[in-house]
Amino acid sequence: DFGPKVNFKKRKIQLGPFHGFPDFTKSLVDRLTQILVDFKPVELCHLEYVPSRGSAIDPHVDDTWLWGERLVTVNLLSDTVLTLSPVLYAENHIRLEGHNQYNSSHDNNKVNIALRVPLTRRSLFVLAGPLRHSWTHQILRDDVTSRRLAMTFRELSLEFTPGGQFEKHGQEMLFIAKRFVSFASHSN
Ligand SMILES: O=C(O)CCC(=O)C(=O)O
Ligand SMILES: [Fe+2]
């Protein structure tokens, strides 16, 4: 990963090991910032998925304290499918069960909503709006059919932009993220 080291539970950010993005991403970042209005990535996360290891990523919503509206992922090496499900539905479901209102008729009505978004090799997707905040996303093991790399760029949340509570931290991160450094010199 390239970006600040973050402890999301304790809400602590360390900039020490982050010196900038690897130089081989410069042309990609340039293109992203041309296409996406005001997109200033401060983190790049590389994930490798390999079928023989059973790689997958469980349903989750990316952090919203530090990370902003758009999650931008470049899908490389092979096609896959992104599976999205509404967060609210899962929460409602648990709440109903806890309140004894959950019975077999509810069960019959049980709808497991999932959006299945095909991601072709070399495509880019932007997760934003309700799908970023109110839906979980995941990659199912069965959808990793050959080696795949995902490069996810993240921008800052409003709290870390001018006028926000953590504006100063945000400025520091942006300052470093503007630099591109030799990949060989990376230690993290
Ligand atoms: O592999 C992907 O496309 C999704 C990665 C992801 O959701 C994440 O890194 O938060
Ligand atoms: Fe994610």
PDB file of C-alpha atoms in Angstrom, residues 8-149:
ATOM      1  CA  PHE A   8      -9.159   3.336  11.867  1.00  0.00           C
ATOM      2  CA  LYS A   9     -10.320   2.152  15.294  1.00  0.00           C
ATOM      3  CA  LYS A  10      -8.126   4.608  17.190  1.00  0.00           C
ATOM      4  CA  ARG A  11      -8.401   7.178  14.417  1.00  0.00           C
ATOM      5  CA  LYS A  12      -4.645   7.639  14.244  1.00  0.00           C
ATOM      6  CA  ILE A  13      -2.733   8.525  11.132  1.00  0.00           C
ATOM      7  CA  GLN A  14       1.004   8.183  10.627  1.00  0.00           C
ATOM      8  CA  LEU A  15       2.669   9.745   7.643  1.00  0.00           C
ATOM      9  CA  GLY A  16       6.205   8.569   8.366  1.00  0.00           C
ATOM     10  CA  PRO A  17       6.619   5.763   5.830  1.00  0.00           C
ATOM     11  CA  PHE A  18       4.667   7.503   3.056  1.00  0.00           C
ATOM     12  CA  HIS A  19       6.848   9.427   0.624  1.00  0.00           C
ATOM     13  CA  GLY A  20       4.605   9.516  -2.427  1.00  0.00           C
ATOM     14  CA  PHE A  21       3.119   7.234  -5.044  1.00  0.00           C
ATOM     15  CA  PRO A  22       5.368   4.885  -7.022  1.00  0.00           C
ATOM     16  CA  ASP A  23       6.652   6.495 -10.209  1.00  0.00           C
ATOM     17  CA  PHE A  24       5.087   3.861 -12.493  1.00  0.00           C
ATOM     18  CA  THR A  25       1.620   5.139 -11.524  1.00  0.00           C
ATOM     19  CA  LYS A  26       2.212   8.727 -12.632  1.00  0.00           C
ATOM     20  CA  SER A  27       0.601   8.460 -16.076  1.00  0.00           C
ATOM     21  CA  LEU A  28      -2.378   6.623 -14.593  1.00  0.00           C
ATOM     22  CA  VAL A  29      -2.856   9.182 -11.802  1.00  0.00           C
ATOM     23  CA  ASP A  30      -2.544  12.004 -14.360  1.00  0.00           C
ATOM     24  CA  ARG A  31      -5.313  10.452 -16.446  1.00  0.00           C
ATOM     25  CA  LEU A  32      -7.542   9.849 -13.422  1.00  0.00           C
ATOM     26  CA  THR A  33      -7.225  13.435 -12.281  1.00  0.00           C
ATOM     27  CA  GLN A  34      -8.091  14.627 -15.797  1.00  0.00           C
ATOM     28  CA  ILE A  35     -11.208  12.465 -16.010  1.00  0.00           C
ATOM     29  CA  LEU A  36     -12.551  12.744 -12.448  1.00  0.00           C
ATOM     30  CA  VAL A  37     -13.294  16.306 -11.349  1.00  0.00           C
ATOM     31  CA  ASP A  38     -11.091  17.374  -8.406  1.00  0.00           C
ATOM     32  CA  PHE A  39      -9.951  13.835  -7.752  1.00  0.00           C
ATOM     33  CA  LYS A  40      -6.849  13.986  -5.548  1.00  0.00           C
ATOM     34  CA  PRO A  41      -5.897  10.484  -4.469  1.00  0.00           C
ATOM     35  CA  VAL A  42      -3.974  10.123  -1.209  1.00  0.00           C
ATOM     36  CA  GLU A  43      -3.904   6.351  -1.078  1.00  0.00           C
ATOM     37  CA  LEU A  44      -3.223   3.539  -3.475  1.00  0.00           C
ATOM     38  CA  CYS A  45      -3.979   0.023  -2.337  1.00  0.00           C
ATOM     39  CA  HIS A  46      -2.832  -2.976  -4.381  1.00  0.00           C
ATOM     40  CA  LEU A  47      -4.639  -6.263  -3.920  1.00  0.00           C
ATOM     41  CA  GLU A  48      -3.713  -9.533  -5.563  1.00  0.00           C
ATOM     42  CA  TYR A  49      -6.286 -12.292  -5.969  1.00  0.00           C
ATOM     43  CA  VAL A  50      -5.191 -15.820  -6.888  1.00  0.00           C
ATOM     44  CA  PRO A  51      -7.676 -18.712  -7.300  1.00  0.00           C
ATOM     45  CA  SER A  52      -5.328 -21.319  -5.829  1.00  0.00           C
ATOM     46  CA  ARG A  53      -5.168 -19.318  -2.595  1.00  0.00           C
ATOM     47  CA  GLY A  54      -8.951 -18.899  -2.548  1.00  0.00           C
ATOM     48  CA  SER A  55      -8.599 -15.114  -2.641  1.00  0.00           C
ATOM     49  CA  ALA A  56     -11.744 -13.083  -2.002  1.00  0.00           C
ATOM     50  CA  ILE A  57     -12.798  -9.975  -0.094  1.00  0.00           C
ATOM     51  CA  ASP A  58     -15.679 -10.114   2.391  1.00  0.00           C
ATOM     52  CA  PRO A  59     -18.596  -7.683   2.186  1.00  0.00           C
ATOM     53  CA  HIS A  60     -17.613  -4.312   3.610  1.00  0.00           C
ATOM     54  CA  VAL A  61     -18.133  -0.583   3.335  1.00  0.00           C
ATOM     55  CA  ASP A  62     -14.844   1.296   3.012  1.00  0.00           C
ATOM     56  CA  ASP A  63     -14.042   3.669   5.868  1.00  0.00           C
ATOM     57  CA  THR A  64     -15.832   7.015   5.650  1.00  0.00           C
ATOM     58  CA  TRP A  65     -13.963   8.954   8.349  1.00  0.00           C
ATOM     59  CA  LEU A  66     -10.815   9.398   6.288  1.00  0.00           C
ATOM     60  CA  TRP A  67     -11.788   8.221   2.814  1.00  0.00           C
ATOM     61  CA  GLY A  68     -13.985  10.346   0.626  1.00  0.00           C
ATOM     62  CA  GLU A  69     -16.772   9.890  -1.824  1.00  0.00           C
ATOM     63  CA  ARG A  70     -15.082   8.107  -4.709  1.00  0.00           C
ATOM     64  CA  LEU A  71     -13.321   4.751  -4.560  1.00  0.00           C
ATOM     65  CA  VAL A  72     -11.571   4.273  -7.868  1.00  0.00           C
ATOM     66  CA  THR A  73     -10.402   0.811  -8.824  1.00  0.00           C
ATOM     67  CA  VAL A  74      -8.504  -0.374 -11.872  1.00  0.00           C
ATOM     68  CA  ASN A  75      -9.206  -4.031 -12.550  1.00  0.00           C
ATOM     69  CA  LEU A  76      -6.179  -5.787 -14.006  1.00  0.00           C
ATOM     70  CA  LEU A  77      -5.142  -9.147 -15.491  1.00  0.00           C
ATOM     71  CA  SER A  78      -8.533 -10.870 -15.464  1.00  0.00           C
ATOM     72  CA  ASP A  79     -12.285 -10.303 -15.505  1.00  0.00           C
ATOM     73  CA  THR A  80     -14.247 -10.591 -12.272  1.00  0.00           C
ATOM     74  CA  VAL A  81     -17.569  -9.573 -10.724  1.00  0.00           C
ATOM     75  CA  LEU A  82     -18.166  -7.057  -7.946  1.00  0.00           C
ATOM     76  CA  THR A  83     -21.101  -8.094  -5.742  1.00  0.00           C
ATOM     77  CA  LEU A  84     -22.998  -5.369  -3.896  1.00  0.00           C
ATOM     78  CA  SER A  85     -25.736  -5.756  -1.245  1.00  0.00           C
ATOM     79  CA  PRO A  86     -27.697  -3.155   0.707  1.00  0.00           C
ATOM     80  CA  VAL A  87     -26.385  -2.582   4.251  1.00  0.00           C
ATOM     81  CA  LEU A  88     -29.813  -1.552   5.526  1.00  0.00           C
ATOM     82  CA  TYR A  89     -31.418  -4.766   4.542  1.00  0.00           C
ATOM     83  CA  ALA A  90     -28.955  -6.779   6.615  1.00  0.00           C
ATOM     84  CA  GLU A  91     -29.443  -4.443   9.603  1.00  0.00           C
ATOM     85  CA  ASN A  92     -33.233  -4.517   9.316  1.00  0.00           C
ATOM     86  CA  HIS A  93     -33.153  -8.213   9.157  1.00  0.00           C
ATOM     87  CA  ILE A  94     -31.190  -8.536  12.394  1.00  0.00           C
ATOM     88  CA  ARG A  95     -33.366  -5.934  14.108  1.00  0.00           C
ATOM     89  CA  LEU A  96     -36.530  -7.787  13.149  1.00  0.00           C
ATOM     90  CA  GLU A  97     -35.162 -11.040  14.463  1.00  0.00           C
ATOM     91  CA  GLY A  98     -34.251  -9.385  17.777  1.00  0.00           C
ATOM     92  CA  HIS A  99     -37.748  -7.981  18.177  1.00  0.00           C
ATOM     93  CA  ASN A 100     -39.513 -11.275  17.720  1.00  0.00           C
ATOM     94  CA  GLN A 101     -41.244  -9.867  14.699  1.00  0.00           C
ATOM     95  CA  TYR A 102     -39.332 -12.214  12.578  1.00  0.00           C
ATOM     96  CA  ASN A 103     -41.452 -15.169  11.540  1.00  0.00           C
ATOM     97  CA  SER A 104     -41.775 -17.573   8.695  1.00  0.00           C
ATOM     98  CA  SER A 105     -43.826 -15.155   6.614  1.00  0.00           C
ATOM     99  CA  HIS A 106     -40.951 -12.689   6.807  1.00  0.00           C
ATOM    100  CA  ASP A 107     -38.700 -15.518   5.951  1.00  0.00           C
ATOM    101  CA  ASN A 108     -40.701 -16.239   2.831  1.00  0.00           C
ATOM    102  CA  ASN A 109     -40.380 -12.611   1.886  1.00  0.00           C
ATOM    103  CA  LYS A 110     -36.690 -12.702   2.488  1.00  0.00           C
ATOM    104  CA  VAL A 111     -34.964 -11.092  -0.419  1.00  0.00           C
ATOM    105  CA  ASN A 112     -31.287 -11.349  -0.781  1.00  0.00           C
ATOM    106  CA  ILE A 113     -30.610  -8.436  -2.997  1.00  0.00           C
ATOM    107  CA  ALA A 114     -27.314  -8.470  -4.774  1.00  0.00           C
ATOM    108  CA  LEU A 115     -26.035  -6.385  -7.616  1.00  0.00           C
ATOM    109  CA  ARG A 116     -23.550  -8.246  -9.737  1.00  0.00           C
ATOM    110  CA  VAL A 117     -21.310  -5.865 -11.646  1.00  0.00           C
ATOM    111  CA  PRO A 118     -19.046  -7.465 -14.245  1.00  0.00           C
ATOM    112  CA  LEU A 119     -15.594  -5.925 -14.214  1.00  0.00           C
ATOM    113  CA  THR A 120     -13.650  -6.570 -17.344  1.00  0.00           C
ATOM    114  CA  ARG A 121      -9.904  -6.758 -17.443  1.00  0.00           C
ATOM    115  CA  ARG A 122      -8.336  -3.289 -17.783  1.00  0.00           C
ATOM    116  CA  SER A 123     -11.586  -1.555 -16.809  1.00  0.00           C
ATOM    117  CA  LEU A 124     -11.957   1.115 -14.168  1.00  0.00           C
ATOM    118  CA  PHE A 125     -14.871   1.498 -11.808  1.00  0.00           C
ATOM    119  CA  VAL A 126     -15.847   4.261  -9.445  1.00  0.00           C
ATOM    120  CA  LEU A 127     -17.845   3.393  -6.366  1.00  0.00           C
ATOM    121  CA  ALA A 128     -19.700   6.494  -5.133  1.00  0.00           C
ATOM    122  CA  GLY A 129     -23.022   7.705  -3.757  1.00  0.00           C
ATOM    123  CA  PRO A 130     -25.454   5.198  -2.179  1.00  0.00           C
ATOM    124  CA  LEU A 131     -23.529   2.226  -3.520  1.00  0.00           C
ATOM    125  CA  ARG A 132     -20.439   3.436  -1.684  1.00  0.00           C
ATOM    126  CA  HIS A 133     -22.243   4.309   1.586  1.00  0.00           C
ATOM    127  CA  SER A 134     -25.351   2.159   1.907  1.00  0.00           C
ATOM    128  CA  TRP A 135     -24.283  -0.984   0.101  1.00  0.00           C
ATOM    129  CA  THR A 136     -21.511  -3.393   0.921  1.00  0.00           C
ATOM    130  CA  HIS A 137     -19.178  -4.622  -1.799  1.00  0.00           C
ATOM    131  CA  GLN A 138     -17.290  -7.864  -2.041  1.00  0.00           C
ATOM    132  CA  ILE A 139     -15.459 -10.147  -4.445  1.00  0.00           C
ATOM    133  CA  LEU A 140     -16.615 -13.740  -4.163  1.00  0.00           C
ATOM    134  CA  ARG A 141     -14.086 -16.533  -4.254  1.00  0.00           C
ATOM    135  CA  ASP A 142     -15.894 -18.105  -7.213  1.00  0.00           C
ATOM    136  CA  ASP A 143     -15.502 -14.894  -9.166  1.00  0.00           C
ATOM    137  CA  VAL A 144     -11.712 -15.082  -9.030  1.00  0.00           C
ATOM    138  CA  THR A 145     -11.067 -17.368 -11.968  1.00  0.00           C
ATOM    139  CA  SER A 146      -7.471 -16.392 -12.664  1.00  0.00           C
ATOM    140  CA  ARG A 147      -4.892 -14.094 -11.129  1.00  0.00           C
ATOM    141  CA  ARG A 148      -6.240 -10.588 -10.690  1.00  0.00           C
ATOM    142  CA  LEU A 149      -4.787  -7.305  -9.474  1.00  0.00           C
TER     143      LEU A 149
END
